[in-house]
Every structure is written in structure tokens, then in C-alpha cells.
Amino acid sequence: MIIGIIYNHLKPNAQQYCAKISDWLKNKNIKVKNISYKLNGNPKVDFIISLGGDGTMLRISRLVSKYSIPVMGVNMGTLGFLTDTDIKNVFNSLENILNNGIEYEERMMLDIEITTKNGTVKTTALNDCVIRSIYNGRLTSIDSFINKKFLSSYKGDGIVIATPTGSTAYSLALSGPIIYPTLSLFIVSPISPHTLTHRPMILDCNNVLEFTSTDDNKKSDLVVSVDGQESYILDKNKKVKIKMFSKKAKLIRDRNYSYFDTLKTKLKWGV
């Protein structure tokens, strides 16, 4: 077995824990590979340990999604919706994997294509894609299409296209529904819509969504944010095309993991 490890350099003690986990695995005759954020090509590992928080999990999931490599998230952050393994329990979880095999959930991802002045950018998202005005506080107009058929013109602060995994992120703050994360669908939520009847929608994942700005205002450029980590400028009359990615993220789960327990804990239900 070959196990990869990636850690968030900004997290205190992350490097030290990375070294401890590496030594522990090597003592069990497991080969360990250090994975870089600048990953080029298939790292060819059985699974990857992600040391950090949800942000680290989002980043590594996008990096390895096309290779169908399972990722084990170890929480060194605060929220921990994606990283259900606590740093204190990491060795017990790894022992369980070595003895009983890998158990993981498959999560839908977004396939995003952004047309810019400099060409086409292709990327993926595990949580969401946010389209908003590049000028803070300025009303923007975003035309939306489903399978090339015009849907509506969203006027407001922008729009969020989320996966079920991302339903507990930005989408939730926009009164979007909480969706069980292994389902496959789109959640389209307007940000502070000017037309109050614009509400979050759930769409079949087999649809192809397109968004563009045709605002007559000279200052109509949009910014496209991917999982809150990548940003691209979308010029007037250029478009964002979103569909379901052909591969799914594989998130390793502890055998005692319960999504509903996570919801109750993280969202403080019943407190």
C-alpha cells in the first residue's frame, strides 16, 4: 500500500503531525508520499491523508478528483464538515483502514468552464461556484440558461451554484436547503436578489447550466469564485458553463461516521 500525505502549512503543528503520521505508517511497512499543492499528474497512491481543515480538503479533492483517489480528511481547523476525523483519533482511524479496508462516500462535483478574454479555463468544484459583480456593492445582472434555453435574468449581488456537499456552505446562508451529500443535483441560489420572488432552486444534475452578463453598464464584469479558492474574471458577454463532473470525489469515512450527527454538532441543533 502507498499512502500520500498533504498538509496545510498555515496550520500550527501540521508539519509535525505529518512527520508523526509518516513515521507511524513507515513503521508498519507502508510507503508514504508527500503530496504538493502543485500536483502535476497522478500521484499513484491508494489514498491521501489531508491534514488541515475543510479548505484543505476542498483543494486536494479538486487536485485528485480526475484520478478517483480517496481522501481522508483530518480536522485541524474549526468547522470540519468534510474532515470528520479528529487529529487525536487519526491513528485509530488509520489502524481501522489498514485492518478492514477503505470505506468512502462518493460526492458529486461541478465541471466548470469559464470563457475569458484570454481563452477558456476549465476547473472543478466540490462545494460551489459563486458568480458576482467584481465591484463590491454594485447591482449586477446575470442571465441564466438551462440546456441553452433562457431561464431568467438574476439581478442582485450574484448567484451561487452548489453541490449537495456545498449545501451546508455559502448556499445555506442564502436560505438554501440542506441536501444529503451523496445525492447528485444542483442548488441554484441568488444572492440578495432584487426580485424577491427569486428563490433557491434544485435542478437535475443532468442539466447544463450557463451564466453570462449582458448588462449595458460599462462596469459589468463579474468574478467567478470556485470553492472560495480560485477566482477568475468574467468579462461582459463571456459565459460560465456548469455541468456535473464525470468523476466523483471519494471521501474516506470513519465507520462510526454519521452525517446527521455532524449536522447536529456543527450547526448546534438542540442547543
mmCIF file of C-alpha atoms in Angstrom:
data_model
loop_
_atom_site.group_PDB
_atom_site.id
_atom_site.type_symbol
_atom_site.label_atom_id
_atom_site.label_comp_id
_atom_site.label_asym_id
_atom_site.label_seq_id
_atom_site.Cartn_x
_atom_site.Cartn_y
_atom_site.Cartn_z
ATOM 1 C CA MET A 1 0.000 0.000 0.000
ATOM 2 C CA ILE A 2 1.134 3.553 -0.790
ATOM 3 C CA ILE A 3 -0.375 6.459 1.158
ATOM 4 C CA GLY A 4 0.001 10.116 0.267
ATOM 5 C CA ILE A 5 0.005 12.955 2.803
ATOM 6 C CA ILE A 6 -0.685 16.636 2.249
ATOM 7 C CA TYR A 7 -0.839 19.257 4.980
ATOM 8 C CA ASN A 8 -1.801 22.905 5.315
ATOM 9 C CA HIS A 9 1.401 24.829 6.010
ATOM 10 C CA LEU A 10 -0.587 27.567 7.754
ATOM 11 C CA LYS A 11 -1.965 25.247 10.443
ATOM 12 C CA PRO A 12 0.074 25.179 13.666
ATOM 13 C CA ASN A 13 1.778 21.819 14.233
ATOM 14 C CA ALA A 14 0.556 20.457 10.879
ATOM 15 C CA GLN A 15 4.119 19.704 9.727
ATOM 16 C CA GLN A 16 4.914 17.934 12.997
ATOM 17 C CA TYR A 17 1.777 15.790 12.776
ATOM 18 C CA CYS A 18 2.619 14.992 9.172
ATOM 19 C CA ALA A 19 6.014 13.694 10.301
ATOM 20 C CA LYS A 20 4.443 11.652 13.128
ATOM 21 C CA ILE A 21 1.904 10.044 10.808
ATOM 22 C CA SER A 22 4.596 9.314 8.218
ATOM 23 C CA ASP A 23 6.799 7.620 10.829
ATOM 24 C CA TRP A 24 3.840 5.618 12.165
ATOM 25 C CA LEU A 25 2.978 4.353 8.673
ATOM 26 C CA LYS A 26 6.596 3.555 7.798
ATOM 27 C CA ASN A 27 6.908 1.509 10.978
ATOM 28 C CA LYS A 28 4.091 -0.618 9.563
ATOM 29 C CA ASN A 29 5.984 -1.013 6.281
ATOM 30 C CA ILE A 30 3.654 1.387 4.436
ATOM 31 C CA LYS A 31 5.218 3.541 1.736
ATOM 32 C CA VAL A 32 4.480 7.261 2.180
ATOM 33 C CA LYS A 33 4.458 10.019 -0.446
ATOM 34 C CA ASN A 34 4.369 13.729 0.353
ATOM 35 C CA ILE A 35 1.834 15.404 -1.953
ATOM 36 C CA SER A 36 2.258 19.007 -3.101
ATOM 37 C CA TYR A 37 -0.471 21.558 -3.881
ATOM 38 C CA LYS A 38 1.345 21.910 -7.205
ATOM 39 C CA LEU A 39 0.479 18.332 -8.101
ATOM 40 C CA ASN A 40 1.236 17.508 -11.722
ATOM 41 C CA GLY A 41 -0.088 14.142 -12.817
ATOM 42 C CA ASN A 42 -1.359 11.094 -10.993
ATOM 43 C CA PRO A 43 0.481 10.611 -7.657
ATOM 44 C CA LYS A 44 -0.353 6.883 -7.836
ATOM 45 C CA VAL A 45 -1.279 6.305 -4.216
ATOM 46 C CA ASP A 46 -4.018 4.168 -2.649
ATOM 47 C CA PHE A 47 -5.414 7.138 -0.739
ATOM 48 C CA ILE A 48 -4.378 10.561 0.549
ATOM 49 C CA ILE A 49 -4.412 11.934 4.088
ATOM 50 C CA SER A 50 -5.378 15.611 4.144
ATOM 51 C CA LEU A 51 -4.130 17.430 7.261
ATOM 52 C CA GLY A 52 -5.872 20.760 7.799
ATOM 53 C CA GLY A 53 -9.496 21.804 7.595
ATOM 54 C CA ASP A 54 -12.328 21.849 5.098
ATOM 55 C CA GLY A 55 -10.380 24.244 2.872
ATOM 56 C CA THR A 56 -7.518 21.771 2.565
ATOM 57 C CA MET A 57 -10.000 19.011 1.722
ATOM 58 C CA LEU A 58 -11.625 21.148 -0.971
ATOM 59 C CA ARG A 59 -8.272 21.900 -2.554
ATOM 60 C CA ILE A 60 -6.954 18.340 -2.570
ATOM 61 C CA SER A 61 -10.301 16.960 -3.777
ATOM 62 C CA ARG A 62 -10.073 19.190 -6.850
ATOM 63 C CA LEU A 63 -6.459 18.177 -7.405
ATOM 64 C CA VAL A 64 -7.059 14.421 -7.393
ATOM 65 C CA SER A 65 -10.702 14.093 -8.461
ATOM 66 C CA LYS A 66 -9.864 13.051 -12.020
ATOM 67 C CA TYR A 67 -7.715 10.213 -10.676
ATOM 68 C CA SER A 68 -10.500 8.817 -8.413
ATOM 69 C CA ILE A 69 -8.212 8.772 -5.379
ATOM 70 C CA PRO A 70 -9.963 8.562 -1.979
ATOM 71 C CA VAL A 71 -9.110 11.324 0.505
ATOM 72 C CA MET A 72 -9.114 11.045 4.289
ATOM 73 C CA GLY A 73 -9.681 14.414 5.945
ATOM 74 C CA VAL A 74 -8.041 15.021 9.321
ATOM 75 C CA ASN A 75 -9.503 18.077 11.029
ATOM 76 C CA MET A 76 -7.082 20.689 12.326
ATOM 77 C CA GLY A 77 -9.485 23.537 11.587
ATOM 78 C CA THR A 78 -12.668 24.814 13.214
ATOM 79 C CA LEU A 79 -15.817 23.720 11.369
ATOM 80 C CA GLY A 80 -14.907 20.317 9.959
ATOM 81 C CA PHE A 81 -17.915 19.381 7.818
ATOM 82 C CA LEU A 82 -15.678 17.471 5.390
ATOM 83 C CA THR A 83 -12.901 16.430 7.760
ATOM 84 C CA ASP A 84 -14.668 14.160 10.217
ATOM 85 C CA THR A 85 -11.503 12.501 11.628
ATOM 86 C CA ASP A 86 -10.145 14.415 14.624
ATOM 87 C CA ILE A 87 -6.367 14.739 14.867
ATOM 88 C CA LYS A 88 -6.487 12.887 18.219
ATOM 89 C CA ASN A 89 -8.117 9.856 16.591
ATOM 90 C CA VAL A 90 -6.082 9.732 13.389
ATOM 91 C CA PHE A 91 -4.034 6.654 14.346
ATOM 92 C CA ASN A 92 -7.116 4.683 15.405
ATOM 93 C CA SER A 93 -8.757 5.576 12.086
ATOM 94 C CA LEU A 94 -5.677 4.551 10.116
ATOM 95 C CA GLU A 95 -5.435 1.278 12.040
ATOM 96 C CA ASN A 96 -9.045 0.590 11.147
ATOM 97 C CA ILE A 97 -8.362 1.252 7.453
ATOM 98 C CA LEU A 98 -5.295 -0.995 7.436
ATOM 99 C CA ASN A 99 -7.215 -3.817 9.108
ATOM 100 C CA ASN A 100 -10.604 -3.507 7.409
ATOM 101 C CA GLY A 101 -10.025 -1.630 4.155
ATOM 102 C CA ILE A 102 -11.126 1.778 2.886
ATOM 103 C CA GLU A 103 -14.732 2.907 3.255
ATOM 104 C CA TYR A 104 -15.676 6.086 1.431
ATOM 105 C CA GLU A 105 -18.558 8.236 0.199
ATOM 106 C CA GLU A 106 -18.812 9.468 -3.367
ATOM 107 C CA ARG A 107 -19.632 13.152 -3.750
ATOM 108 C CA MET A 108 -20.750 14.937 -6.911
ATOM 109 C CA MET A 109 -18.506 17.717 -8.220
ATOM 110 C CA LEU A 110 -19.071 20.641 -10.577
ATOM 111 C CA ASP A 111 -17.422 20.720 -14.004
ATOM 112 C CA ILE A 112 -16.836 24.431 -14.660
ATOM 113 C CA GLU A 113 -15.838 26.051 -17.943
ATOM 114 C CA ILE A 114 -15.156 29.793 -17.928
ATOM 115 C CA THR A 115 -14.742 31.761 -21.145
ATOM 116 C CA THR A 116 -12.424 34.748 -20.690
ATOM 117 C CA LYS A 117 -10.608 37.263 -22.905
ATOM 118 C CA ASN A 118 -7.549 35.032 -22.762
ATOM 119 C CA GLY A 119 -9.291 31.770 -23.642
ATOM 120 C CA THR A 120 -11.164 29.043 -21.790
ATOM 121 C CA VAL A 121 -10.451 27.939 -18.227
ATOM 122 C CA LYS A 122 -11.618 24.515 -17.045
ATOM 123 C CA THR A 123 -11.793 23.605 -13.382
ATOM 124 C CA THR A 124 -13.866 21.675 -10.832
ATOM 125 C CA ALA A 125 -15.559 22.414 -7.517
ATOM 126 C CA LEU A 126 -16.654 20.215 -4.638
ATOM 127 C CA ASN A 127 -18.687 22.877 -2.804
ATOM 128 C CA ASP A 128 -19.800 25.652 -5.109
ATOM 129 C CA CYS A 129 -19.249 28.179 -7.845
ATOM 130 C CA VAL A 130 -20.094 31.805 -6.998
ATOM 131 C CA ILE A 131 -20.707 34.448 -9.664
ATOM 132 C CA ARG A 132 -20.914 38.064 -8.510
ATOM 133 C CA SER A 133 -20.002 41.617 -9.513
ATOM 134 C CA ILE A 134 -16.323 42.446 -9.316
ATOM 135 C CA TYR A 135 -17.358 45.832 -7.975
ATOM 136 C CA ASN A 136 -18.476 45.430 -4.362
ATOM 137 C CA GLY A 137 -21.939 46.757 -3.695
ATOM 138 C CA ARG A 138 -22.887 47.193 -7.339
ATOM 139 C CA LEU A 139 -26.112 45.608 -8.597
ATOM 140 C CA THR A 140 -25.338 43.003 -11.222
ATOM 141 C CA SER A 141 -27.455 41.294 -13.856
ATOM 142 C CA ILE A 142 -26.730 37.640 -14.657
ATOM 143 C CA ASP A 143 -28.603 35.867 -17.441
ATOM 144 C CA SER A 144 -29.122 32.157 -16.802
ATOM 145 C CA PHE A 145 -29.781 29.322 -19.241
ATOM 146 C CA ILE A 146 -30.687 25.648 -18.779
ATOM 147 C CA ASN A 147 -29.715 23.422 -21.712
ATOM 148 C CA LYS A 148 -29.327 26.601 -23.829
ATOM 149 C CA LYS A 149 -32.878 27.746 -23.016
ATOM 150 C CA PHE A 150 -33.203 31.101 -21.268
ATOM 151 C CA LEU A 151 -34.348 30.780 -17.646
ATOM 152 C CA SER A 152 -34.160 34.220 -16.053
ATOM 153 C CA SER A 153 -32.115 37.332 -15.512
ATOM 154 C CA TYR A 154 -30.929 37.442 -11.917
ATOM 155 C CA LYS A 155 -30.480 40.988 -10.606
ATOM 156 C CA GLY A 156 -28.806 41.335 -7.250
ATOM 157 C CA ASP A 157 -25.420 40.665 -5.696
ATOM 158 C CA GLY A 158 -24.826 37.459 -7.631
ATOM 159 C CA ILE A 159 -25.646 33.768 -7.722
ATOM 160 C CA VAL A 160 -24.343 30.546 -6.121
ATOM 161 C CA ILE A 161 -24.379 27.149 -7.831
ATOM 162 C CA ALA A 162 -23.773 24.491 -5.184
ATOM 163 C CA THR A 163 -23.469 20.726 -4.915
ATOM 164 C CA PRO A 164 -25.143 18.763 -2.108
ATOM 165 C CA THR A 165 -21.773 18.813 -0.327
ATOM 166 C CA GLY A 166 -21.823 22.609 -0.608
ATOM 167 C CA SER A 167 -25.399 22.859 0.636
ATOM 168 C CA THR A 168 -24.059 23.483 4.157
ATOM 169 C CA ALA A 169 -21.664 26.217 2.968
ATOM 170 C CA TYR A 170 -22.484 29.554 1.249
ATOM 171 C CA SER A 171 -25.761 28.158 -0.097
ATOM 172 C CA LEU A 172 -27.049 27.602 3.445
ATOM 173 C CA ALA A 173 -26.503 31.276 4.284
ATOM 174 C CA LEU A 174 -28.778 32.122 1.339
ATOM 175 C CA SER A 175 -31.628 30.041 2.802
ATOM 176 C CA GLY A 176 -30.806 27.138 0.509
ATOM 177 C CA PRO A 177 -31.866 23.628 1.609
ATOM 178 C CA ILE A 178 -29.611 21.121 3.332
ATOM 179 C CA ILE A 179 -29.175 18.223 0.881
ATOM 180 C CA TYR A 180 -27.876 14.781 1.800
ATOM 181 C CA PRO A 181 -24.310 14.907 0.419
ATOM 182 C CA THR A 182 -24.272 11.693 -1.636
ATOM 183 C CA LEU A 183 -27.135 12.868 -3.882
ATOM 184 C CA SER A 184 -26.439 14.370 -7.301
ATOM 185 C CA LEU A 185 -28.141 17.667 -8.113
ATOM 186 C CA PHE A 186 -27.573 21.421 -8.419
ATOM 187 C CA ILE A 187 -28.709 24.081 -5.949
ATOM 188 C CA VAL A 188 -29.011 27.488 -7.610
ATOM 189 C CA SER A 189 -29.361 30.325 -5.082
ATOM 190 C CA PRO A 190 -29.491 34.071 -5.804
ATOM 191 C CA ILE A 191 -27.505 36.406 -3.535
ATOM 192 C CA SER A 192 -29.671 39.275 -2.244
ATOM 193 C CA PRO A 193 -31.984 39.213 -5.282
ATOM 194 C CA HIS A 194 -33.624 42.474 -6.360
ATOM 195 C CA THR A 195 -36.708 40.472 -7.309
ATOM 196 C CA LEU A 196 -37.880 38.872 -4.079
ATOM 197 C CA THR A 197 -39.634 36.020 -5.872
ATOM 198 C CA HIS A 198 -36.261 34.669 -6.986
ATOM 199 C CA ARG A 199 -35.639 31.778 -4.600
ATOM 200 C CA PRO A 200 -33.190 28.853 -4.386
ATOM 201 C CA MET A 201 -33.915 26.086 -6.905
ATOM 202 C CA ILE A 202 -32.962 22.412 -7.017
ATOM 203 C CA LEU A 203 -32.128 21.170 -10.514
ATOM 204 C CA ASP A 204 -31.377 17.770 -12.003
ATOM 205 C CA CYS A 205 -27.640 17.178 -12.309
ATOM 206 C CA ASN A 206 -28.010 16.084 -15.933
ATOM 207 C CA ASN A 207 -28.789 19.663 -16.957
ATOM 208 C CA VAL A 208 -26.156 22.008 -18.368
ATOM 209 C CA LEU A 209 -26.242 25.487 -16.827
ATOM 210 C CA GLU A 210 -24.864 28.652 -18.395
ATOM 211 C CA PHE A 211 -24.493 32.134 -16.941
ATOM 212 C CA THR A 212 -23.432 35.381 -18.576
ATOM 213 C CA SER A 213 -23.538 39.137 -18.040
ATOM 214 C CA THR A 214 -25.150 41.242 -20.745
ATOM 215 C CA ASP A 215 -25.591 44.328 -18.575
ATOM 216 C CA ASP A 216 -25.324 47.577 -20.566
ATOM 217 C CA ASN A 217 -23.366 49.175 -17.738
ATOM 218 C CA LYS A 218 -19.689 49.577 -18.611
ATOM 219 C CA LYS A 219 -18.789 48.244 -15.190
ATOM 220 C CA SER A 220 -20.496 44.894 -15.646
ATOM 221 C CA ASP A 221 -17.583 42.493 -15.248
ATOM 222 C CA LEU A 222 -18.144 39.525 -12.964
ATOM 223 C CA VAL A 223 -15.830 37.492 -10.795
ATOM 224 C CA VAL A 224 -16.214 33.704 -10.654
ATOM 225 C CA SER A 225 -15.101 32.064 -7.406
ATOM 226 C CA VAL A 226 -14.509 28.297 -7.251
ATOM 227 C CA ASP A 227 -14.789 26.738 -3.783
ATOM 228 C CA GLY A 228 -13.698 30.136 -2.437
ATOM 229 C CA GLN A 229 -10.131 29.342 -3.534
ATOM 230 C CA GLU A 230 -9.850 30.152 -7.233
ATOM 231 C CA SER A 231 -11.079 33.385 -8.841
ATOM 232 C CA TYR A 232 -11.494 34.349 -12.493
ATOM 233 C CA ILE A 233 -12.732 37.489 -14.211
ATOM 234 C CA LEU A 234 -15.764 37.009 -16.431
ATOM 235 C CA ASP A 235 -15.996 39.840 -18.933
ATOM 236 C CA LYS A 236 -19.212 41.133 -20.457
ATOM 237 C CA ASN A 237 -20.814 38.688 -22.938
ATOM 238 C CA LYS A 238 -18.494 35.874 -21.772
ATOM 239 C CA LYS A 239 -20.002 32.850 -20.047
ATOM 240 C CA VAL A 240 -19.706 30.257 -17.307
ATOM 241 C CA LYS A 241 -20.810 26.747 -18.236
ATOM 242 C CA ILE A 242 -21.517 24.294 -15.417
ATOM 243 C CA LYS A 243 -22.369 20.602 -15.531
ATOM 244 C CA MET A 244 -21.756 17.547 -13.397
ATOM 245 C CA PHE A 245 -18.130 16.403 -13.417
ATOM 246 C CA SER A 246 -17.557 12.953 -14.909
ATOM 247 C CA LYS A 247 -15.772 11.711 -11.757
ATOM 248 C CA LYS A 248 -16.861 11.919 -8.137
ATOM 249 C CA ALA A 249 -14.823 12.883 -5.118
ATOM 250 C CA LYS A 250 -14.179 9.965 -2.774
ATOM 251 C CA LEU A 251 -14.171 10.987 0.882
ATOM 252 C CA ILE A 252 -12.991 8.342 3.329
ATOM 253 C CA ARG A 253 -15.311 7.984 6.296
ATOM 254 C CA ASP A 254 -14.808 6.564 9.759
ATOM 255 C CA ARG A 255 -17.030 3.512 10.176
ATOM 256 C CA ASN A 256 -18.808 5.265 13.064
ATOM 257 C CA TYR A 257 -19.425 8.416 10.999
ATOM 258 C CA SER A 258 -22.974 9.812 10.877
ATOM 259 C CA TYR A 259 -23.831 12.784 8.646
ATOM 260 C CA PHE A 260 -26.756 13.682 10.900
ATOM 261 C CA ASP A 261 -24.564 13.655 13.999
ATOM 262 C CA THR A 262 -22.233 16.023 12.159
ATOM 263 C CA LEU A 263 -25.126 18.341 11.306
ATOM 264 C CA LYS A 264 -26.364 18.368 14.921
ATOM 265 C CA THR A 265 -22.867 19.077 16.227
ATOM 266 C CA LYS A 266 -21.678 21.661 13.701
ATOM 267 C CA LEU A 267 -24.974 23.526 13.403
ATOM 268 C CA LYS A 268 -25.620 23.273 17.141
ATOM 269 C CA TRP A 269 -29.093 21.805 16.802
ATOM 270 C CA GLY A 270 -30.866 21.362 20.099
ATOM 271 C CA VAL A 271 -28.500 23.708 21.960
#
